[in-house]
GROMACS .gro file of C-alpha atoms in nm:
model
  453
    1MET     CA    1   0.064   0.223  -3.565
    2PHE     CA    2   0.191   0.202  -3.218
    3ASP     CA    3   0.348  -0.112  -3.053
    4LEU     CA    4   0.187  -0.062  -2.750
    5ILE     CA    5  -0.102   0.168  -2.619
    6ILE     CA    6  -0.121   0.218  -2.236
    7ILE     CA    7  -0.448   0.360  -2.061
    8GLY     CA    8  -0.335   0.503  -1.724
    9GLY     CA    9  -0.026   0.670  -1.614
   10GLY     CA   10   0.001   0.506  -1.261
   11PRO     CA   11   0.285   0.250  -1.110
   12ALA     CA   12   0.184  -0.015  -1.384
   13GLY     CA   13   0.141   0.210  -1.663
   14TYR     CA   14   0.438   0.449  -1.629
   15VAL     CA   15   0.685   0.159  -1.552
   16ALA     CA   16   0.563  -0.053  -1.848
   17ALA     CA   17   0.584   0.269  -2.089
   18GLU     CA   18   0.959   0.322  -1.954
   19ARG     CA   19   1.055  -0.050  -1.996
   20ALA     CA   20   0.883  -0.075  -2.337
   21GLY     CA   21   1.041   0.268  -2.478
   22SER     CA   22   1.381   0.157  -2.339
   23LYS     CA   23   1.351  -0.169  -2.550
   24GLY     CA   24   1.267   0.024  -2.866
   25LEU     CA   25   0.862  -0.016  -2.869
   26LYS     CA   26   0.677   0.265  -2.991
   27VAL     CA   27   0.446   0.359  -2.715
   28VAL     CA   28   0.153   0.622  -2.650
   29LEU     CA   29   0.027   0.655  -2.281
   30PHE     CA   30  -0.308   0.821  -2.196
   31GLU     CA   31  -0.359   0.976  -1.869
   32LYS     CA   32  -0.686   1.151  -1.784
   33LYS     CA   33  -0.531   1.321  -1.475
   34THR     CA   34  -0.176   1.366  -1.356
   35MET     CA   35   0.127   1.127  -1.446
   36GLY     CA   36   0.191   0.894  -1.148
   37GLY     CA   37  -0.170   0.798  -1.081
   38VAL     CA   38  -0.309   0.742  -0.729
   39CYS     CA   39   0.007   0.641  -0.577
   40LEU     CA   40   0.203   0.932  -0.659
   41ASN     CA   41  -0.060   1.210  -0.630
   42GLU     CA   42  -0.302   1.083  -0.360
   43GLY     CA   43  -0.177   0.791  -0.213
   44CYS     CA   44   0.167   0.648  -0.132
   45ILE     CA   45   0.390   0.944  -0.185
   46PRO     CA   46   0.185   1.241  -0.021
   47THR     CA   47   0.089   1.024   0.267
   48LYS     CA   48   0.445   0.934   0.365
   49ALA     CA   49   0.552   1.259   0.310
   50LEU     CA   50   0.333   1.373   0.582
   51LEU     CA   51   0.400   1.067   0.810
   52TYR     CA   52   0.755   1.134   0.771
   53SER     CA   53   0.693   1.490   0.909
   54ALA     CA   54   0.504   1.349   1.198
   55LYS     CA   55   0.787   1.107   1.271
   56MET     CA   56   1.027   1.412   1.307
   57TYR     CA   57   0.781   1.595   1.518
   58GLU     CA   58   0.758   1.277   1.742
   59HIS     CA   59   1.125   1.222   1.762
   60ALA     CA   60   1.161   1.581   1.881
   61LEU     CA   61   0.914   1.540   2.158
   62GLU     CA   62   1.116   1.244   2.277
   63GLY     CA   63   1.475   1.354   2.229
   64GLU     CA   64   1.513   1.352   2.593
   65GLN     CA   65   1.562   0.991   2.600
   66PHE     CA   66   1.859   1.020   2.373
   67GLY     CA   67   2.015   1.327   2.563
   68ILE     CA   68   1.852   1.596   2.312
   69LEU     CA   69   1.693   1.875   2.504
   70ALA     CA   70   1.460   2.065   2.309
   71ASP     CA   71   1.194   2.340   2.471
   72ASN     CA   72   0.875   2.449   2.304
   73VAL     CA   73   0.873   2.203   2.020
   74SER     CA   74   0.583   2.250   1.804
   75PHE     CA   75   0.488   2.200   1.433
   76ASP     CA   76   0.353   2.394   1.131
   77TYR     CA   77   0.074   2.202   0.954
   78GLY     CA   78   0.088   2.433   0.655
   79LYS     CA   79   0.442   2.364   0.586
   80MET     CA   80   0.406   1.994   0.621
   81VAL     CA   81   0.133   2.007   0.355
   82ALA     CA   82   0.342   2.253   0.137
   83ARG     CA   83   0.653   2.005   0.169
   84LYS     CA   84   0.419   1.740   0.067
   85ASN     CA   85   0.302   1.908  -0.246
   86LYS     CA   86   0.667   2.020  -0.341
   87LEU     CA   87   0.783   1.652  -0.333
   88VAL     CA   88   0.475   1.516  -0.544
   89ARG     CA   89   0.539   1.776  -0.785
   90LYS     CA   90   0.903   1.694  -0.803
   91LEU     CA   91   0.849   1.313  -0.819
   92VAL     CA   92   0.557   1.389  -1.104
   93GLY     CA   93   0.822   1.583  -1.303
   94GLY     CA   94   1.076   1.269  -1.267
   95VAL     CA   95   0.804   1.053  -1.431
   96LYS     CA   96   0.761   1.278  -1.714
   97MET     CA   97   1.120   1.299  -1.781
   98LYS     CA   98   1.158   0.914  -1.788
   99MET     CA   99   0.872   0.915  -2.044
  100LYS     CA  100   1.048   1.176  -2.244
  101SER     CA  101   1.404   1.002  -2.227
  102ASN     CA  102   1.235   0.680  -2.342
  103LYS     CA  103   1.056   0.846  -2.624
  104VAL     CA  104   0.712   0.747  -2.492
  105GLU     CA  105   0.414   0.983  -2.628
  106VAL     CA  106   0.217   1.111  -2.336
  107VAL     CA  107  -0.148   1.221  -2.422
  108GLU     CA  108  -0.355   1.396  -2.154
  109GLY     CA  109  -0.717   1.288  -2.168
  110GLU     CA  110  -0.958   1.000  -2.115
  111ALA     CA  111  -0.890   0.725  -2.344
  112VAL     CA  112  -1.167   0.470  -2.457
  113LEU     CA  113  -1.117   0.139  -2.609
  114GLU     CA  114  -1.321   0.158  -2.944
  115SER     CA  115  -1.279  -0.183  -3.128
  116ARG     CA  116  -1.045  -0.460  -3.234
  117SER     CA  117  -0.955  -0.595  -3.594
  118ASP     CA  118  -0.671  -0.775  -3.763
  119GLU     CA  119  -0.483  -0.439  -3.796
  120GLY     CA  120  -0.465  -0.390  -3.401
  121VAL     CA  121  -0.681  -0.223  -3.134
  122VAL     CA  122  -0.846   0.118  -3.170
  123VAL     CA  123  -0.846   0.360  -2.888
  124SER     CA  124  -0.998   0.730  -2.907
  125CYS     CA  125  -0.905   1.020  -2.696
  126ASN     CA  126  -0.972   1.377  -2.730
  127GLY     CA  127  -1.158   1.318  -3.052
  128LYS     CA  128  -0.857   1.131  -3.236
  129LYS     CA  129  -0.813   0.763  -3.287
  130TYR     CA  130  -0.493   0.565  -3.224
  131THR     CA  131  -0.410   0.212  -3.341
  132GLY     CA  132  -0.189  -0.019  -3.137
  133LYS     CA  133  -0.074  -0.372  -3.170
  134ASN     CA  134  -0.117  -0.432  -2.799
  135VAL     CA  135  -0.302  -0.232  -2.539
  136LEU     CA  136  -0.229  -0.243  -2.167
  137ILE     CA  137  -0.519  -0.107  -1.962
  138SER     CA  138  -0.392   0.014  -1.627
  139THR     CA  139  -0.667   0.273  -1.502
  140GLY     CA  140  -0.611   0.192  -1.118
  141SER     CA  141  -0.862   0.198  -0.864
  142GLU     CA  142  -1.076   0.456  -0.658
  143ALA     CA  143  -1.204   0.484  -0.323
  144SER     CA  144  -1.524   0.271  -0.222
  145VAL     CA  145  -1.804   0.479  -0.086
  146PRO     CA  146  -2.040   0.233   0.105
  147PRO     CA  147  -2.412   0.334   0.102
  148ILE     CA  148  -2.424   0.451   0.434
  149PRO     CA  149  -2.738   0.674   0.532
  150GLY     CA  150  -2.652   1.037   0.568
  151LEU     CA  151  -2.323   1.034   0.381
  152GLU     CA  152  -2.423   1.285   0.108
  153GLU     CA  153  -2.600   1.512   0.350
  154ALA     CA  154  -2.287   1.538   0.551
  155GLY     CA  155  -2.116   1.732   0.279
  156ASP     CA  156  -1.746   1.855   0.326
  157VAL     CA  157  -1.730   1.680   0.678
  158ILE     CA  158  -1.680   1.361   0.499
  159LEU     CA  159  -1.357   1.280   0.350
  160THR     CA  160  -1.188   1.014   0.137
  161ASN     CA  161  -0.804   0.993   0.094
  162ARG     CA  162  -0.811   1.266  -0.177
  163GLU     CA  163  -1.000   1.522   0.013
  164ILE     CA  164  -0.801   1.461   0.356
  165LEU     CA  165  -0.461   1.511   0.162
  166GLU     CA  166  -0.621   1.864   0.053
  167MET     CA  167  -0.702   1.994   0.403
  168LYS     CA  168  -0.529   2.297   0.487
  169GLU     CA  169  -0.596   2.274   0.867
  170ARG     CA  170  -0.556   2.016   1.121
  171PRO     CA  171  -0.878   1.885   1.274
  172GLU     CA  172  -0.947   1.872   1.647
  173SER     CA  173  -1.103   1.547   1.615
  174LEU     CA  174  -1.131   1.272   1.339
  175VAL     CA  175  -1.360   0.951   1.298
  176VAL     CA  176  -1.200   0.707   1.077
  177ILE     CA  177  -1.430   0.450   0.924
  178GLY     CA  178  -1.226   0.146   0.839
  179GLY     CA  179  -0.918   0.021   1.020
  180GLY     CA  180  -0.717  -0.099   0.726
  181VAL     CA  181  -0.370   0.037   0.602
  182ILE     CA  182  -0.504   0.363   0.480
  183GLY     CA  183  -0.728   0.461   0.773
  184MET     CA  184  -0.448   0.358   1.007
  185GLU     CA  185  -0.190   0.562   0.827
  186PHE     CA  186  -0.407   0.889   0.858
  187ALA     CA  187  -0.520   0.784   1.226
  188CYS     CA  188  -0.174   0.769   1.331
  189PHE     CA  189  -0.077   1.082   1.151
  190TYR     CA  190  -0.333   1.277   1.297
  191GLN     CA  191  -0.300   1.132   1.669
  192GLY     CA  192   0.079   1.200   1.645
  193LEU     CA  193  -0.014   1.581   1.584
  194GLY     CA  194  -0.258   1.594   1.880
  195THR     CA  195  -0.582   1.526   1.690
  196GLN     CA  196  -0.837   1.312   1.886
  197VAL     CA  197  -0.867   0.998   1.650
  198THR     CA  198  -1.153   0.743   1.675
  199VAL     CA  199  -1.149   0.422   1.451
  200VAL     CA  200  -1.426   0.223   1.378
  201GLU     CA  201  -1.371  -0.124   1.246
  202MET     CA  202  -1.627  -0.377   1.122
  203LEU     CA  203  -1.397  -0.646   1.144
  204PRO     CA  204  -1.276  -0.822   1.468
  205GLU     CA  205  -0.928  -0.681   1.417
  206ILE     CA  206  -0.751  -0.373   1.245
  207LEU     CA  207  -0.534  -0.434   0.956
  208GLY     CA  208  -0.709  -0.718   0.811
  209GLY     CA  209  -0.455  -0.954   0.601
  210LEU     CA  210  -0.171  -0.884   0.816
  211ASP     CA  211  -0.071  -1.132   1.077
  212GLY     CA  212  -0.312  -1.145   1.348
  213GLU     CA  213  -0.057  -1.115   1.653
  214VAL     CA  214   0.109  -0.805   1.476
  215SER     CA  215  -0.234  -0.648   1.410
  216ALA     CA  216  -0.350  -0.692   1.782
  217MET     CA  217   0.016  -0.533   1.903
  218VAL     CA  218  -0.036  -0.244   1.669
  219ARG     CA  219  -0.375  -0.166   1.808
  220ASP     CA  220  -0.269  -0.219   2.171
  221TYR     CA  221   0.034   0.012   2.114
  222PHE     CA  222  -0.178   0.293   1.955
  223ALA     CA  223  -0.480   0.281   2.180
  224LYS     CA  224  -0.224   0.342   2.482
  225LYS     CA  225  -0.127   0.657   2.262
  226GLY     CA  226  -0.480   0.767   2.270
  227ILE     CA  227  -0.649   0.637   1.957
  228ASP     CA  228  -1.005   0.518   2.041
  229PHE     CA  229  -1.088   0.176   1.868
  230HIS     CA  230  -1.432   0.017   1.816
  231LEU     CA  231  -1.393  -0.338   1.645
  232GLN     CA  232  -1.678  -0.545   1.512
  233ALA     CA  233  -1.874  -0.222   1.491
  234LYS     CA  234  -2.112  -0.169   1.202
  235VAL     CA  235  -2.181   0.183   1.088
  236THR     CA  236  -2.555   0.235   1.033
  237LYS     CA  237  -2.573   0.618   0.967
  238VAL     CA  238  -2.415   0.939   0.951
  239ASP     CA  239  -2.571   1.262   1.090
  240GLY     CA  240  -2.347   1.571   1.026
  241ASN     CA  241  -2.030   1.500   1.204
  242LYS     CA  242  -2.168   1.209   1.401
  243VAL     CA  243  -2.117   0.833   1.317
  244THR     CA  244  -2.354   0.587   1.471
  245PHE     CA  245  -2.276   0.215   1.468
  246GLU     CA  246  -2.398  -0.111   1.629
  247LYS     CA  247  -2.178  -0.294   1.866
  248ASP     CA  248  -2.256  -0.609   2.078
  249GLY     CA  249  -2.619  -0.548   1.976
  250LYS     CA  250  -2.613  -0.203   2.107
  251SER     CA  251  -2.620   0.150   1.891
  252GLU     CA  252  -2.336   0.393   1.986
  253THR     CA  253  -2.232   0.739   1.841
  254VAL     CA  254  -1.891   0.925   1.827
  255GLU     CA  255  -1.846   1.259   1.668
  256GLY     CA  256  -1.556   1.410   1.472
  257GLU     CA  257  -1.480   1.744   1.333
  258LYS     CA  258  -1.419   1.547   1.001
  259ILE     CA  259  -1.499   1.189   0.908
  260LEU     CA  260  -1.250   0.973   0.677
  261LEU     CA  261  -1.402   0.715   0.466
  262SER     CA  262  -1.129   0.431   0.444
  263VAL     CA  263  -1.316   0.109   0.344
  264GLY     CA  264  -1.119   0.008   0.051
  265ARG     CA  265  -1.092   0.064  -0.297
  266ARG     CA  266  -1.247  -0.057  -0.610
  267PRO     CA  267  -1.117  -0.104  -0.976
  268VAL     CA  268  -1.201   0.164  -1.247
  269THR     CA  269  -1.334  -0.031  -1.498
  270LYS     CA  270  -1.630   0.206  -1.616
  271GLY     CA  271  -1.587   0.460  -1.906
  272VAL     CA  272  -1.296   0.245  -2.056
  273GLY     CA  273  -1.485   0.078  -2.328
  274LEU     CA  274  -1.432  -0.284  -2.194
  275GLU     CA  275  -1.773  -0.383  -2.313
  276ASN     CA  276  -1.673  -0.288  -2.686
  277LEU     CA  277  -1.407  -0.545  -2.691
  278ASN     CA  278  -1.623  -0.774  -2.442
  279ILE     CA  279  -1.329  -0.783  -2.210
  280GLU     CA  280  -1.426  -1.028  -1.919
  281LEU     CA  281  -1.439  -0.890  -1.552
  282ASP     CA  282  -1.393  -1.119  -1.241
  283ARG     CA  283  -1.506  -0.968  -0.869
  284GLY     CA  284  -1.529  -0.619  -1.012
  285GLY     CA  285  -1.173  -0.615  -1.181
  286ILE     CA  286  -1.045  -0.728  -1.529
  287LYS     CA  287  -0.992  -1.095  -1.549
  288VAL     CA  288  -0.616  -1.184  -1.617
  289ASP     CA  289  -0.384  -1.481  -1.654
  290GLU     CA  290  -0.038  -1.532  -1.516
  291LYS     CA  291   0.106  -1.309  -1.797
  292MET     CA  292  -0.157  -1.051  -1.739
  293ARG     CA  293  -0.345  -1.114  -2.044
  294THR     CA  294  -0.715  -1.055  -2.073
  295ASN     CA  295  -0.964  -1.284  -2.256
  296VAL     CA  296  -0.921  -1.072  -2.559
  297ALA     CA  297  -0.592  -1.132  -2.774
  298ASN     CA  298  -0.330  -0.853  -2.749
  299VAL     CA  299  -0.498  -0.681  -2.461
  300PHE     CA  300  -0.333  -0.703  -2.127
  301ALA     CA  301  -0.443  -0.544  -1.786
  302ALA     CA  302  -0.225  -0.460  -1.488
  303GLY     CA  303  -0.235  -0.289  -1.128
  304ASP     CA  304  -0.543  -0.231  -0.940
  305VAL     CA  305  -0.772  -0.262  -1.224
  306THR     CA  306  -0.740  -0.620  -1.193
  307GLY     CA  307  -0.866  -0.623  -0.846
  308PHE     CA  308  -0.634  -0.880  -0.692
  309SER     CA  309  -0.313  -0.708  -0.533
  310LEU     CA  310  -0.383  -0.329  -0.483
  311LEU     CA  311  -0.049  -0.234  -0.418
  312ALA     CA  312   0.180   0.007  -0.630
  313HIS     CA  313   0.495  -0.254  -0.611
  314THR     CA  314   0.240  -0.520  -0.744
  315ALA     CA  315   0.129  -0.300  -1.030
  316SER     CA  316   0.481  -0.202  -1.138
  317ARG     CA  317   0.582  -0.562  -1.139
  318GLU     CA  318   0.273  -0.669  -1.341
  319GLY     CA  319   0.357  -0.388  -1.601
  320GLU     CA  320   0.711  -0.544  -1.650
  321VAL     CA  321   0.571  -0.871  -1.708
  322VAL     CA  322   0.352  -0.763  -1.997
  323VAL     CA  323   0.637  -0.591  -2.142
  324ASN     CA  324   0.900  -0.893  -2.110
  325ASN     CA  325   0.645  -1.107  -2.286
  326LEU     CA  326   0.594  -0.844  -2.553
  327THR     CA  327   0.975  -0.842  -2.632
  328GLY     CA  328   1.054  -1.191  -2.642
  329GLY     CA  329   1.075  -1.300  -2.297
  330ASP     CA  330   0.859  -1.560  -2.135
  331ASP     CA  331   0.758  -1.396  -1.788
  332VAL     CA  332   0.479  -1.463  -1.559
  333MET     CA  333   0.362  -1.298  -1.235
  334SER     CA  334   0.427  -1.446  -0.896
  335TYR     CA  335   0.234  -1.310  -0.589
  336LYS     CA  336   0.395  -1.553  -0.346
  337ALA     CA  337   0.616  -1.267  -0.186
  338ILE     CA  338   0.418  -0.975  -0.210
  339PRO     CA  339   0.555  -0.734   0.093
  340GLY     CA  340   0.263  -0.533   0.282
  341VAL     CA  341   0.385  -0.226   0.458
  342VAL     CA  342   0.205   0.017   0.692
  343TYR     CA  343   0.417   0.326   0.705
  344ILE     CA  344   0.286   0.425   1.068
  345THR     CA  345   0.564   0.485   1.340
  346PRO     CA  346   0.680   0.233   1.449
  347GLU     CA  347   0.632   0.061   1.098
  348VAL     CA  348   0.494  -0.281   1.015
  349ALA     CA  349   0.588  -0.515   0.728
  350GLY     CA  350   0.524  -0.851   0.646
  351VAL     CA  351   0.560  -1.100   0.346
  352GLY     CA  352   0.433  -1.443   0.269
  353GLU     CA  353   0.209  -1.668   0.494
  354THR     CA  354   0.050  -1.526   0.799
  355GLU     CA  355  -0.063  -1.794   1.074
  356GLU     CA  356  -0.410  -1.729   0.956
  357THR     CA  357  -0.354  -1.800   0.605
  358ALA     CA  358  -0.139  -2.091   0.675
  359LYS     CA  359  -0.391  -2.259   0.890
  360GLU     CA  360  -0.655  -2.190   0.611
  361LYS     CA  361  -0.446  -2.374   0.371
  362GLY     CA  362  -0.370  -2.666   0.610
  363LEU     CA  363   0.011  -2.605   0.592
  364SER     CA  364   0.213  -2.756   0.857
  365TYR     CA  365   0.437  -2.509   1.000
  366LYS     CA  366   0.612  -2.382   1.307
  367THR     CA  367   0.699  -2.030   1.418
  368ALA     CA  368   0.964  -1.837   1.621
  369LYS     CA  369   0.963  -1.478   1.740
  370LEU     CA  370   1.161  -1.229   1.946
  371PRO     CA  371   1.147  -0.841   2.036
  372MET     CA  372   1.322  -0.649   1.789
  373THR     CA  373   1.544  -0.527   2.089
  374TYR     CA  374   1.771  -0.858   2.028
  375ALA     CA  375   1.909  -0.675   1.748
  376GLY     CA  376   2.168  -0.433   1.894
  377ARG     CA  377   2.119  -0.155   1.621
  378PHE     CA  378   1.725  -0.167   1.712
  379ALA     CA  379   1.817  -0.138   2.107
  380ILE     CA  380   2.047   0.145   2.034
  381GLU     CA  381   1.797   0.362   1.810
  382ASN     CA  382   1.465   0.286   2.036
  383GLU     CA  383   1.379   0.359   2.382
  384ARG     CA  384   1.063   0.205   2.573
  385PHE     CA  385   0.956  -0.007   2.273
  386SER     CA  386   1.060  -0.358   2.195
  387GLY     CA  387   0.917  -0.421   1.854
  388PHE     CA  388   0.850  -0.762   1.751
  389CYS     CA  389   0.969  -1.008   1.450
  390LYS     CA  390   0.811  -1.350   1.378
  391VAL     CA  391   0.919  -1.623   1.131
  392LEU     CA  392   0.707  -1.886   0.989
  393ILE     CA  393   0.895  -2.206   0.864
  394GLY     CA  394   0.730  -2.523   0.661
  395ASP     CA  395   0.774  -2.845   0.875
  396LYS     CA  396   0.832  -3.054   0.573
  397TYR     CA  397   1.108  -2.862   0.387
  398GLY     CA  398   1.214  -2.612   0.643
  399GLU     CA  399   1.119  -2.336   0.376
  400ILE     CA  400   1.065  -1.977   0.475
  401LEU     CA  401   0.699  -1.923   0.465
  402GLY     CA  402   0.636  -1.574   0.612
  403VAL     CA  403   0.812  -1.301   0.803
  404HIS     CA  404   0.618  -1.021   1.007
  405MET     CA  405   0.782  -0.721   1.170
  406PHE     CA  406   0.641  -0.448   1.395
  407GLY     CA  407   0.917  -0.181   1.443
  408ASN     CA  408   1.132   0.076   1.255
  409PRO     CA  409   1.282   0.008   0.959
  410SER     CA  410   1.070  -0.281   0.892
  411SER     CA  411   0.989  -0.133   0.555
  412GLU     CA  412   1.345  -0.120   0.439
  413MET     CA  413   1.421  -0.488   0.563
  414ILE     CA  414   1.126  -0.665   0.445
  415TYR     CA  415   1.279  -0.723   0.107
  416GLY     CA  416   1.530  -0.962   0.229
  417ALA     CA  417   1.246  -1.201   0.342
  418CYS     CA  418   1.106  -1.143  -0.012
  419LEU     CA  419   1.401  -1.266  -0.169
  420ALA     CA  420   1.397  -1.578   0.068
  421ILE     CA  421   1.046  -1.659   0.010
  422GLU     CA  422   1.046  -1.600  -0.384
  423GLN     CA  423   1.358  -1.814  -0.417
  424GLU     CA  424   1.203  -2.078  -0.159
  425MET     CA  425   1.509  -2.058   0.063
  426THR     CA  426   1.521  -2.313   0.344
  427LEU     CA  427   1.609  -2.249   0.702
  428GLU     CA  428   1.973  -2.414   0.662
  429GLU     CA  429   2.032  -2.170   0.378
  430MET     CA  430   1.928  -1.870   0.563
  431LYS     CA  431   2.171  -1.961   0.852
  432LYS     CA  432   2.453  -1.930   0.611
  433VAL     CA  433   2.368  -1.572   0.489
  434VAL     CA  434   2.592  -1.322   0.645
  435PHE     CA  435   2.439  -1.007   0.783
  436PRO     CA  436   2.605  -0.684   0.831
  437HIS     CA  437   2.673  -0.587   1.207
  438PRO     CA  438   2.505  -0.394   1.372
  439THR     CA  439   2.174  -0.372   1.176
  440VAL     CA  440   1.832  -0.414   1.280
  441SER     CA  441   1.815  -0.670   1.008
  442GLU     CA  442   2.008  -0.898   1.210
  443ILE     CA  443   1.695  -0.977   1.387
  444PHE     CA  444   1.564  -1.226   1.111
  445LYS     CA  445   1.882  -1.435   1.191
  446GLU     CA  446   1.842  -1.379   1.558
  447VAL     CA  447   1.481  -1.524   1.535
  448ILE     CA  448   1.601  -1.807   1.284
  449PHE     CA  449   1.874  -1.931   1.569
  450SER     CA  450   1.666  -1.862   1.860
  451GLU     CA  451   1.405  -2.159   1.788
  452PHE     CA  452   1.518  -2.357   1.481
  453LYS     CA  453   1.848  -2.517   1.628
   0.00000   0.00000   0.00000
């Protein structure tokens, strides 16, 4: 009898396993592919490894601005991919070591929920049955494939985030269907290496969900660098390496050596045996409460499979909530300060309310914004780019509602805004925080003092 059975070894599953094992619970974790899930093997880590290589290449090309002279700067795509693969193997090995050190039993195979009784929940895998007092379902998500005519016939011209990471050579041209975070990260990576990139997005703006002003600035920046954007464009068919879409009542066609499908992800709920326990779904994902409990006692769900916040850091925190409640705590999941980051160069990061969501909720707020160059460290490290930082403040209490940035290293600074929002810090409280100087993070305080006297 196990205290906790975990189905899925991604950020929700392996973090929950580590925490539960460290607290003395008897844990078994099932993973049908590779430990670390999509994030570590097909998403967060490999894409960021490639993006960092592209960043280094771009810095080398622009070194003259900083007094660094280099001739014949070039890149080796094969070495970039090899480095990416090496990093993934290293980090997967690290996760496996964590499981071992916390006495978590790891079983390779596809686990299926069989039944539930007074004794516990029964799960089968590789012809063997396992019984646990509690079960955590963390099967993650997979790339959505829309029913576009011609997709299947196009064969290996069509890529998802999985196949594009396995390419051995850089394509000369790439059409990206979908201008969300994943699509834009790949678009910017390949554009930086000289690929002609076209982005076709059905919505009025790329990076939906981020602050609209920031999204528009990102699009304008990369349009000037050479990415061709088509907004409010609905793809109607694919014919080999050609993508046809409707825009402004007219039909247009673009071509690419490869076509990347990046129109979102969907929870993996099939083949898990949810129907055997009558687990309730909601909008394609498993329905849970604030403690990550499903409608079935002692069965929990965390991560992308809930279909709510499809981010690795959200998944990890949700896994922690489950374990904390199983070990005597009283923990609930909060989504009010979940950061969103786009790891392009320059980076984009935001947390809390955007102007769009604040208006939708009828919140009374005021904004302040400044170029990042108001922070001395940013001016030192950047040439010909000003960046941007916006802060939203609630009118009634003066609380921090949202923070949105465009410029490096936004991803490393946004946690400070997360803390402020999660702890409901006010404008006056933030003014008393001492920031190190000179750092780019000072832009947060510069914005606050610039407008909110």
